[in-house]
Amino acid sequence: MGRADPEEGQLPAPVKPPDGGWGWIVLFGCFVITGFSYAFPKAVSVYFKELMKDFHVGYSDTAWISSIMLAMLYGTGPVCSIMVNQFGCRPVMLIGGLLASAGMILASFTTNIIELYLTAGVLTGLGMALNFQPSLIMLGTYFDKRRPLANGLAAAGSPVFLSSLSPLGQVLLEKFGWRGGFLIMGGLLLNCCTCGAVMRPLDMGMKRKTEKAQDKYEAKEMLPIGGKSEEGISTTDGTKKAKKAKKKPKKGKKLLDFSIFSNRGFIIYTISKFILVLGLFVPPILLVNYAKDTGVPDTEAAFLLSIIGFIDIFARPACGMVAGLKWVRPHVAYLFSFAMLFNGLTDICSARASNYTGLVIFCVFFGISYGMVGALQFEVLMAIVGSQKFSSAIGLVLLIEAFAVLIGPPSAGRLVDALKNYEVIFYLAGSEVVLSAVFLAVATYCCLNRGKKEEPPPEKNPSAGGGSDTEEAESDVQEAEEHSSDNHQPTHSTDNAVVASEEANHVAEEQSGEGGGCPEGDGEVLARDGCNTDQTVERDSF
């Protein structure tokens, strides 16, 4: 996917998304990859206490392992985009799975915290990043009409894996220690390679059809057709060479397409997402400590995160189904704005919750709104930039989000240490999320919808490009089939074409001799439609 043809320098024609079939296998692979990418950095925190004892470090030192993983997941977005555009999704995911597994296996043999940063943090984080982004790209190529539902189901992998990896890590820690747990976790990450192996490019089916058609054509050529078969073959080869000579080689796909910054919708989405990430992750990070400070027991405080994860599992697919409705999908950006507004108001309204019942109600509504945001964030981006530029767009968006991730939660932690008040933090985080929702909705309405109304409707030109990705794919496939059928005609049709062209030349000569206002030329025949000398054809070439 995304690779240029090495012989002609042309990009493969887009193929119509099947919206099913093998796409469900791709969806399951994306579900697993999303679960590992988002849940694994949080699940590793189970081992932090043992790491603190063995390496004689503090909690903040061990917390950097998860922070480095997330920073690699977000910050290496452009690198992933370049590798996907150069080599395709499947090879990049296979390499990423090996790196993620190797990082955890090597981490089980480390002797200090710095080595853990380099192995479990950098190497494993890079491997998960090389899996996460290509899986979303492949999901967008296999689904079009059902893409919102597919994104919602894939996003559900995060809460499902979070609710399973954390207990599994605790069991492994008790039976095998943190080194044995890291070793087994590294083996589990090899499943990313399996998920990468099922990411079959869509253009392979078209190549197989073309090869079958060529085999049939060669079989017909080997049969005795007549005395003129050799002449027909040579003539066909000559016309093919002439067409290839006339065709100008197209430029290959850019490694990182910065032209998406000329898309106003992409700029609006990027700014809104940056503001959103500043406050989105703050409440779940501080929730347990906030509950403990209000007098909630440790076990019940930890159960609050389980409530959010359980609600999140059902909220993401449900929101994907709603976003896929015919009357909702054209306005999916406004649905995304509503989800962010819902999440921000939940933070603000729950800032003064002082008992366990109030915190449980907060977790229910936060799980619903958080799941809606997770299910819609990449669907909106795909709708804005399209599937062809999505690989570059998601890499740049994740890079910008990386700065917000490094700014938001650490700043909230410092404010808590300085003010000793969680209420202010919840107000601030909720205000940032609400601001991002209002900005996205207002900017989309003013800058995009009004611009479309003011612009005159473009004239319909059958030769010009336009329409959705599905329509473009259908036209390209139909054109490819017509081109292949033209090239695979029997050889006697080329002889008829030669005779017809000679008769046309003879008629054109007679018309020019009658004084039709066209200049005469030696050894040249003028085109039938006019007297332009640039459209002359050599008679000897026939």
Coordinates of C-alpha atoms in Angstrom, one line a residue:
M1 CA 0.0 0.0 0.0
G2 CA 1.3 3.4 -0.8
R3 CA 4.3 2.2 -2.8
A4 CA 5.1 3.5 -6.2
D5 CA 5.7 1.3 -9.2
P6 CA 9.4 0.9 -9.7
E7 CA 9.2 0.5 -13.4
E8 CA 6.9 3.3 -14.5
G9 CA 6.9 5.5 -11.4
Q10 CA 3.2 5.4 -11.2
L11 CA 1.0 4.9 -8.1
P12 CA -1.4 1.9 -8.1
A13 CA -5.0 2.8 -8.8
P14 CA -7.2 2.9 -5.7
V15 CA -9.4 -0.1 -5.1
K16 CA -12.9 0.0 -3.9
P17 CA -13.1 -0.8 -0.2
P18 CA -14.9 -4.2 0.3
D19 CA -16.6 -3.1 3.6
G20 CA -16.5 -6.7 4.8
G21 CA -14.9 -10.0 3.8
W22 CA -11.2 -10.0 4.7
G23 CA -11.8 -6.6 6.2
W24 CA -13.3 -8.2 9.3
I25 CA -10.0 -10.0 9.9
V26 CA -8.2 -6.7 9.4
L27 CA -10.6 -5.1 11.9
F28 CA -9.8 -7.8 14.5
G29 CA -6.0 -7.2 14.0
C30 CA -6.6 -3.5 14.4
F31 CA -8.6 -4.2 17.6
V32 CA -5.6 -6.2 19.1
I33 CA -3.1 -3.5 18.0
T34 CA -5.1 -0.7 19.5
G35 CA -5.5 -2.6 22.8
F36 CA -1.8 -3.2 23.1
S37 CA -0.9 0.4 22.1
Y38 CA -3.1 2.2 24.6
A39 CA -3.3 -0.4 27.4
F40 CA 0.2 -1.7 27.6
P41 CA 1.9 1.5 28.9
K42 CA -0.7 1.6 31.7
A43 CA -0.5 -2.1 32.4
V44 CA 3.2 -1.9 33.0
S45 CA 2.6 0.2 36.1
V46 CA 1.8 -3.1 38.0
Y47 CA 5.5 -3.8 38.1
F48 CA 6.6 -0.4 39.4
K49 CA 6.8 -1.3 43.1
E50 CA 9.1 -4.2 42.5
L51 CA 11.2 -2.0 40.2
M52 CA 11.5 0.6 42.9
K53 CA 12.8 -2.0 45.3
D54 CA 15.3 -3.6 43.0
F55 CA 16.7 -0.4 41.5
H56 CA 16.3 1.8 44.6
V57 CA 14.5 4.5 42.7
G58 CA 11.3 6.6 43.3
Y59 CA 7.9 6.3 41.8
S60 CA 8.5 9.2 39.5
D61 CA 11.6 7.5 38.1
T62 CA 9.6 4.3 37.2
A63 CA 6.7 6.3 35.9
W64 CA 9.0 7.6 33.1
I65 CA 8.8 4.1 31.5
S66 CA 5.1 4.6 30.7
S67 CA 5.7 8.2 29.7
I68 CA 8.4 7.3 27.3
M69 CA 6.2 4.6 25.7
L70 CA 3.4 7.1 25.1
A71 CA 5.9 9.7 23.9
M72 CA 7.2 7.2 21.3
L73 CA 3.7 6.3 20.3
Y74 CA 2.7 9.9 19.6
G75 CA 6.0 11.5 18.7
T76 CA 7.2 9.1 16.1
G77 CA 4.1 9.6 13.9
P78 CA 5.9 11.3 11.0
V79 CA 8.5 8.5 11.0
C80 CA 5.8 5.9 10.8
S81 CA 4.1 7.8 7.9
I82 CA 7.4 7.9 6.0
M83 CA 8.0 4.2 6.4
V84 CA 4.4 3.3 5.5
N85 CA 4.5 5.4 2.3
Q86 CA 7.9 3.9 1.4
F87 CA 7.5 0.2 2.3
G88 CA 3.8 -0.4 2.9
C89 CA 1.8 -1.3 6.0
R90 CA 2.5 -5.0 6.3
P91 CA 6.4 -4.9 6.4
V92 CA 6.3 -1.9 8.9
M93 CA 3.9 -3.8 11.2
L94 CA 6.0 -6.9 11.1
I95 CA 9.1 -4.9 12.1
G96 CA 7.2 -3.1 14.7
G97 CA 6.0 -6.3 16.3
L98 CA 9.5 -7.6 16.5
L99 CA 10.8 -4.4 18.0
A100 CA 8.1 -4.3 20.7
S101 CA 8.7 -7.9 21.7
A102 CA 12.5 -7.5 21.7
G103 CA 12.2 -4.4 23.9
M104 CA 10.4 -6.3 26.7
I105 CA 12.5 -9.4 26.4
L106 CA 15.7 -7.3 26.7
A107 CA 14.1 -5.3 29.6
S108 CA 13.9 -8.6 31.6
F109 CA 17.8 -8.7 31.6
T110 CA 18.4 -5.0 32.6
T111 CA 20.4 -4.1 35.6
N112 CA 19.5 -0.4 36.0
I113 CA 16.6 2.1 35.4
I114 CA 18.4 3.7 32.4
E115 CA 18.5 0.4 30.5
L116 CA 14.8 0.0 31.2
Y117 CA 14.2 3.4 29.6
L118 CA 16.0 2.3 26.5
T119 CA 14.5 -1.1 26.2
A120 CA 10.9 -1.1 27.6
G121 CA 10.5 2.6 27.0
V122 CA 12.1 3.5 23.6
L123 CA 12.3 0.1 21.8
T124 CA 8.9 -1.2 22.9
G125 CA 7.3 2.2 22.4
L126 CA 8.7 2.5 18.9
G127 CA 7.5 -1.0 18.0
M128 CA 4.0 -0.3 19.2
A129 CA 4.0 3.0 17.2
L130 CA 5.0 1.1 14.0
N131 CA 2.0 -1.1 14.6
F132 CA -0.7 1.4 15.7
Q133 CA -0.6 3.8 12.8
P134 CA -0.4 1.3 9.9
S135 CA -3.3 -0.7 11.4
L136 CA -5.6 2.4 11.3
I137 CA -4.5 3.1 7.7
M138 CA -5.4 -0.4 6.6
L139 CA -8.7 -0.1 8.4
G140 CA -9.5 3.0 6.4
T141 CA -8.7 1.2 3.1
Y142 CA -10.9 -1.8 3.8
F143 CA -14.0 0.1 5.1
D144 CA -15.9 3.0 3.6
K145 CA -19.6 2.8 4.2
R146 CA -19.1 0.9 7.5
R147 CA -16.0 2.8 8.5
P148 CA -17.5 4.6 11.6
L149 CA -18.6 1.2 13.0
A150 CA -15.2 -0.3 12.2
N151 CA -13.4 2.6 14.0
G152 CA -15.7 2.2 17.0
L153 CA -15.1 -1.6 17.3
A154 CA -11.3 -1.2 16.8
A155 CA -11.2 1.5 19.5
A156 CA -12.9 -0.8 21.9
G157 CA -9.7 -2.8 22.1
S158 CA -8.2 -0.2 24.5
P159 CA -10.6 -0.7 27.4
V160 CA -10.8 -4.5 26.8
F161 CA -7.1 -5.0 26.9
L162 CA -6.7 -2.6 29.8
S163 CA -9.1 -4.6 31.9
S164 CA -7.3 -7.9 31.0
L165 CA -3.6 -7.0 30.9
S166 CA -3.5 -5.4 34.4
P167 CA -4.8 -8.5 36.2
L168 CA -2.6 -10.7 34.0
G169 CA 0.4 -8.6 34.9
Q170 CA -0.4 -9.0 38.6
V171 CA -0.6 -12.8 38.3
L172 CA 2.7 -12.9 36.4
L173 CA 4.3 -10.7 38.9
E174 CA 3.3 -13.0 41.8
K175 CA 4.4 -16.2 40.1
F176 CA 7.5 -15.3 38.1
G177 CA 8.6 -11.9 39.4
W178 CA 9.0 -8.8 37.3
R179 CA 11.7 -10.3 35.1
G180 CA 9.6 -13.3 34.2
G181 CA 6.6 -11.1 33.7
F182 CA 8.5 -8.8 31.3
L183 CA 9.7 -11.9 29.4
I184 CA 6.1 -13.3 29.0
M185 CA 4.8 -9.9 28.1
G186 CA 7.4 -9.7 25.3
G187 CA 6.1 -13.0 24.0
L188 CA 2.6 -11.7 24.0
L189 CA 3.7 -8.7 21.9
L190 CA 4.7 -11.1 19.2
N191 CA 1.0 -11.3 18.4
C192 CA 1.5 -7.9 16.8
C193 CA 3.4 -9.7 14.0
T194 CA 0.4 -12.0 13.5
C195 CA -1.8 -8.9 13.2
G196 CA 0.6 -7.4 10.8
A197 CA 0.7 -10.5 8.6
V198 CA -3.1 -10.3 8.0
M199 CA -2.9 -6.7 6.7
R200 CA -3.2 -7.8 3.1
P201 CA -3.0 -4.9 0.6
L202 CA -6.1 -4.5 -1.5
D203 CA -4.2 -4.1 -4.8
M204 CA -3.1 -7.7 -4.6
G205 CA -6.5 -8.9 -5.9
M206 CA -6.3 -6.6 -8.9
K207 CA -2.8 -7.9 -9.7
R208 CA -4.0 -11.5 -9.6
K209 CA -6.9 -10.7 -12.0
T210 CA -4.4 -9.0 -14.4
E211 CA -2.1 -12.0 -14.3
K212 CA -4.9 -14.4 -15.1
A213 CA -6.0 -12.3 -18.0
Q214 CA -2.4 -12.2 -19.3
D215 CA -2.1 -15.9 -19.0
K216 CA -5.3 -16.4 -21.1
Y217 CA -4.0 -14.0 -23.7
E218 CA -0.6 -15.8 -23.9
A219 CA -2.4 -19.1 -24.3
K220 CA -4.4 -17.8 -27.2
E221 CA -1.3 -16.4 -28.8
M222 CA 0.3 -19.9 -28.8
L223 CA -2.5 -21.4 -30.9
P224 CA -2.1 -21.3 -34.7
I225 CA -4.1 -18.3 -35.9
G226 CA -2.8 -17.9 -39.4
G227 CA -0.2 -16.3 -41.5
K228 CA -0.7 -12.8 -40.2
S229 CA -0.4 -13.7 -36.6
E230 CA 3.3 -12.6 -36.4
E231 CA 2.4 -9.3 -38.1
G232 CA -0.5 -8.7 -35.6
I233 CA 1.7 -9.4 -32.7
S234 CA 4.4 -7.0 -33.9
T235 CA 1.9 -4.3 -34.6
T236 CA 0.4 -4.7 -31.1
D237 CA 3.8 -4.5 -29.6
G238 CA 4.5 -1.4 -31.6
T239 CA 1.3 0.3 -30.5
K240 CA 2.1 -0.6 -26.8
K241 CA 5.6 0.9 -27.1
A242 CA 4.2 4.0 -28.7
K243 CA 1.6 4.4 -25.9
K244 CA 4.3 3.9 -23.2
A245 CA 6.5 6.5 -24.9
K246 CA 3.8 9.1 -25.0
K247 CA 2.8 8.5 -21.3
K248 CA 4.7 10.8 -19.0
P249 CA 5.8 9.0 -15.8
K250 CA 3.9 10.2 -12.8
K251 CA 5.6 11.2 -9.6
G252 CA 5.6 8.6 -6.8
K253 CA 3.8 9.2 -3.6
K254 CA 5.4 11.6 -1.2
L255 CA 7.1 10.2 1.9
L256 CA 5.3 12.8 4.0
D257 CA 2.7 15.0 2.4
F258 CA 2.7 18.4 3.9
S259 CA 0.1 19.7 1.4
I260 CA -2.6 18.6 3.9
F261 CA -1.8 21.8 5.8
S262 CA -3.5 23.7 3.0
N263 CA -6.7 21.9 4.0
R264 CA -8.6 24.2 6.4
G265 CA -10.5 21.3 7.9
F266 CA -7.2 19.6 8.9
I267 CA -5.9 22.8 10.5
I268 CA -9.1 23.2 12.5
Y269 CA -9.0 19.5 13.6
T270 CA -5.4 19.7 14.6
I271 CA -5.8 22.8 16.8
S272 CA -8.9 21.4 18.4
K273 CA -7.2 18.1 19.1
F274 CA -4.2 19.8 20.7
I275 CA -6.5 21.7 23.1
L276 CA -8.4 18.5 23.8
V277 CA -5.4 16.4 24.8
L278 CA -4.3 19.1 27.2
G279 CA -7.2 18.2 29.5
L280 CA -8.6 14.9 28.3
F281 CA -6.2 12.5 30.2
V282 CA -5.9 14.5 33.4
P283 CA -9.1 13.3 35.3
P284 CA -8.5 9.5 34.9
I285 CA -4.8 10.0 36.0
L286 CA -5.7 11.9 39.1
L287 CA -9.0 10.1 39.9
V288 CA -7.6 7.4 42.3
N289 CA -5.6 9.9 44.3
Y290 CA -8.5 12.3 44.4
A291 CA -10.8 9.5 45.7
K292 CA -8.2 8.5 48.4
D293 CA -7.9 12.1 49.6
T294 CA -11.7 12.3 50.1
G295 CA -11.6 9.2 52.4
V296 CA -12.4 6.4 49.9
P297 CA -10.6 3.1 50.7
D298 CA -7.9 2.0 48.3
T299 CA -9.7 -1.0 46.8
E300 CA -12.9 1.0 46.1
A301 CA -10.8 3.9 44.7
A302 CA -9.1 1.5 42.2
F303 CA -12.5 0.1 41.3
L304 CA -13.4 3.5 39.9
L305 CA -11.1 3.0 36.9
S306 CA -12.7 -0.4 36.3
I307 CA -16.1 1.3 36.0
I308 CA -14.7 3.7 33.4
G309 CA -13.2 0.9 31.4
F310 CA -16.4 -1.2 31.5
I311 CA -18.6 1.6 30.3
D312 CA -16.0 2.5 27.7
I313 CA -16.1 -1.0 26.2
F314 CA -19.8 -0.5 25.2
A315 CA -19.7 3.2 24.5
R316 CA -17.2 3.0 21.6
P317 CA -19.0 0.5 19.3
A318 CA -22.3 2.1 20.1
C319 CA -21.0 5.5 19.1
G320 CA -19.5 4.0 15.9
M321 CA -23.0 2.6 15.0
V322 CA -24.6 6.0 15.5
A323 CA -21.9 7.8 13.5
G324 CA -22.5 5.4 10.6
L325 CA -26.2 6.4 10.2
K326 CA -27.0 8.2 6.9
W327 CA -28.3 11.4 8.5
V328 CA -25.5 11.5 11.1
R329 CA -22.4 10.7 9.1
P330 CA -22.3 14.0 7.0
H331 CA -22.2 15.9 10.3
V332 CA -19.8 13.6 12.2
A333 CA -17.6 16.6 13.1
Y334 CA -20.5 18.1 15.1
L335 CA -21.1 14.7 16.8
F336 CA -17.4 14.8 17.8
S337 CA -17.8 18.3 19.1
F338 CA -20.8 17.1 21.2
A339 CA -18.7 14.2 22.6
M340 CA -16.0 16.6 23.7
L341 CA -18.5 19.0 25.2
F342 CA -20.1 16.2 27.1
N343 CA -16.7 15.1 28.4
G344 CA -15.7 18.6 29.5
L345 CA -19.0 19.3 31.2
T346 CA -18.7 16.0 33.1
D347 CA -15.4 17.1 34.5
I348 CA -16.7 20.5 35.5
C349 CA -19.9 19.2 37.1
S350 CA -18.0 16.5 39.0
A351 CA -15.3 18.8 40.4
R352 CA -17.1 19.1 43.8
A353 CA -18.0 15.4 44.2
S354 CA -17.1 14.7 47.8
N355 CA -18.4 11.1 48.3
Y356 CA -18.1 7.7 46.7
T357 CA -21.5 7.8 45.1
G358 CA -20.8 11.1 43.4
L359 CA -17.5 9.7 42.0
V360 CA -19.3 6.6 40.7
I361 CA -21.8 8.8 38.8
F362 CA -18.8 10.8 37.4
C363 CA -17.1 7.6 36.2
V364 CA -20.3 6.4 34.4
F365 CA -20.7 9.7 32.5
F366 CA -17.0 10.1 31.9
G367 CA -16.8 6.5 30.5
I368 CA -19.6 7.3 28.0
S369 CA -18.1 10.6 26.9
Y370 CA -14.6 9.3 26.8
G371 CA -15.7 6.3 24.7
M372 CA -17.4 8.6 22.3
V373 CA -14.3 10.7 21.9
G374 CA -12.1 7.6 21.3
A375 CA -14.5 6.2 18.7
L376 CA -14.8 9.4 16.7
Q377 CA -11.4 11.0 16.7
F378 CA -9.9 9.1 13.8
E379 CA -13.2 8.8 11.9
V380 CA -13.3 12.6 11.7
L381 CA -9.7 12.8 10.5
M382 CA -10.4 10.2 7.8
A383 CA -13.5 12.1 6.7
I384 CA -11.5 15.4 6.4
V385 CA -8.4 14.3 4.6
G386 CA -9.5 11.1 2.8
S387 CA -7.9 7.7 2.7
Q388 CA -5.1 8.7 0.3
K389 CA -3.6 11.3 2.6
F390 CA -4.5 9.7 5.9
S391 CA -1.1 8.1 6.4
S392 CA 0.6 11.5 6.4
A393 CA -2.2 13.3 8.3
I394 CA -2.3 10.9 11.3
G395 CA 1.5 11.0 11.6
L396 CA 1.5 14.8 11.9
V397 CA -1.5 14.9 14.2
L398 CA 0.1 12.4 16.6
L399 CA 3.3 14.4 16.6
I400 CA 1.4 17.6 17.6
E401 CA -0.5 15.6 20.2
A402 CA 2.8 14.4 21.7
F403 CA 3.6 17.9 22.8
A404 CA 0.1 18.2 24.4
V405 CA 0.6 14.9 26.3
L406 CA 3.9 16.1 27.7
I407 CA 2.4 19.4 28.7
G408 CA -1.1 18.5 30.1
P409 CA -0.7 15.8 32.8
P410 CA 2.7 16.9 34.2
S411 CA 1.4 20.5 34.5
A412 CA -1.7 19.2 36.3
G413 CA 0.5 17.2 38.7
R414 CA 2.6 20.3 39.6
L415 CA -0.6 22.3 40.2
V416 CA -1.8 19.6 42.6
D417 CA 1.5 19.7 44.5
A418 CA 1.3 23.5 44.7
L419 CA -2.4 24.1 45.4
K420 CA -3.2 20.8 47.2
N421 CA -6.7 21.1 45.6
Y422 CA -8.1 18.7 43.0
E423 CA -11.2 20.8 42.4
V424 CA -9.2 23.5 40.5
I425 CA -7.6 20.8 38.3
F426 CA -10.9 19.3 37.3
Y427 CA -12.3 22.8 36.5
L428 CA -9.2 23.6 34.4
A429 CA -9.2 20.2 32.5
G430 CA -12.9 20.4 31.8
S431 CA -12.6 24.0 30.5
E432 CA -9.9 23.0 28.1
V433 CA -12.0 20.1 26.7
V434 CA -15.1 22.4 26.4
L435 CA -13.0 25.0 24.6
S436 CA -11.8 22.5 22.1
A437 CA -15.4 21.4 21.4
V438 CA -16.6 24.9 20.9
F439 CA -13.7 25.8 18.7
L440 CA -14.3 22.7 16.4
A441 CA -18.0 23.3 16.1
V442 CA -17.8 27.1 15.4
A443 CA -14.8 26.9 13.1
T444 CA -16.3 24.0 11.1
Y445 CA -19.6 26.0 10.7
C446 CA -18.0 29.4 9.9
C447 CA -14.9 28.4 7.9
L448 CA -16.1 25.3 6.1
N449 CA -19.8 25.2 5.7
R450 CA -20.2 28.9 4.8
G451 CA -17.3 28.6 2.4
K452 CA -19.1 25.8 0.6
K453 CA -22.4 27.8 0.4
E454 CA -20.6 30.9 -1.0
E455 CA -18.6 29.0 -3.7
P456 CA -20.6 28.4 -6.9
P457 CA -21.3 24.8 -7.7
P458 CA -18.5 23.4 -10.0
E459 CA -19.4 22.4 -13.5
K460 CA -19.6 18.7 -14.1
N461 CA -16.7 17.5 -16.1
P462 CA -16.5 13.8 -16.9
S463 CA -12.8 14.0 -17.3
A464 CA -12.1 15.9 -14.1
G465 CA -11.6 14.1 -10.8
G466 CA -14.0 14.4 -8.0
G467 CA -16.4 12.6 -5.7
S468 CA -15.7 10.3 -2.9
D469 CA -12.9 7.8 -2.6
T470 CA -15.3 5.0 -3.5
E471 CA -16.4 6.6 -6.7
E472 CA -12.8 7.3 -7.7
A473 CA -11.9 3.7 -7.0
E474 CA -14.8 2.4 -9.1
S475 CA -13.9 4.5 -12.0
D476 CA -10.2 3.5 -11.8
V477 CA -11.1 -0.2 -11.6
Q478 CA -13.5 0.1 -14.6
E479 CA -10.9 2.0 -16.6
A480 CA -8.2 -0.7 -15.8
E481 CA -10.6 -3.5 -16.9
E482 CA -11.3 -1.7 -20.2
H483 CA -7.7 -1.1 -20.8
S484 CA -6.8 -4.8 -20.1
S485 CA -9.6 -6.0 -22.4
D486 CA -8.4 -3.7 -25.2
N487 CA -4.9 -5.1 -24.9
H488 CA -6.1 -8.7 -24.9
Q489 CA -8.0 -8.7 -28.2
P490 CA -7.2 -11.4 -30.8
T491 CA -4.5 -10.5 -33.3
H492 CA -6.8 -10.4 -36.3
S493 CA -8.5 -7.3 -34.9
T494 CA -5.2 -5.4 -35.4
D495 CA -5.2 -6.4 -39.1
N496 CA -8.6 -4.9 -39.5
A497 CA -7.4 -1.7 -37.8
V498 CA -4.6 -1.4 -40.2
V499 CA -6.9 -1.8 -43.2
A500 CA -9.4 0.7 -41.8
S501 CA -6.6 3.3 -41.2
E502 CA -5.4 3.0 -44.8
E503 CA -8.9 3.6 -46.1
A504 CA -9.2 6.6 -43.9
N505 CA -6.0 8.0 -45.3
H506 CA -7.2 7.5 -48.8
V507 CA -10.4 9.4 -48.1
A508 CA -8.5 12.2 -46.4
E509 CA -6.2 12.5 -49.5
E510 CA -9.2 12.9 -51.8
Q511 CA -10.7 15.6 -49.6
S512 CA -7.5 17.6 -49.5
G513 CA -7.2 17.3 -53.3
E514 CA -10.6 18.9 -53.8
G515 CA -9.4 22.2 -52.4
G516 CA -10.9 22.1 -48.9
G517 CA -8.6 24.9 -47.7
C518 CA -6.0 22.5 -46.2
P519 CA -2.3 22.7 -47.3
E520 CA -0.8 19.7 -49.0
G521 CA 2.2 17.9 -47.7
D522 CA 4.6 15.3 -49.2
G523 CA 4.2 11.9 -47.7
E524 CA 1.7 13.2 -45.0
V525 CA -1.9 12.7 -44.5
L526 CA -4.0 15.3 -42.6
A527 CA -6.3 14.4 -39.7
R528 CA -10.0 13.9 -40.6
D529 CA -11.3 16.5 -38.1
G530 CA -9.2 19.5 -39.1
C531 CA -6.2 20.9 -41.0
N532 CA -3.8 21.3 -38.1
T533 CA -0.4 20.2 -39.2
D534 CA 0.5 19.1 -35.7
Q535 CA -2.1 16.3 -36.0
T536 CA -0.5 14.7 -39.1
V537 CA 0.3 11.0 -39.2
E538 CA 3.1 9.4 -41.2
R539 CA 1.7 7.1 -43.9
D540 CA 4.7 4.9 -43.9
S541 CA 4.2 4.1 -40.2
F542 CA 1.1 2.2 -41.0

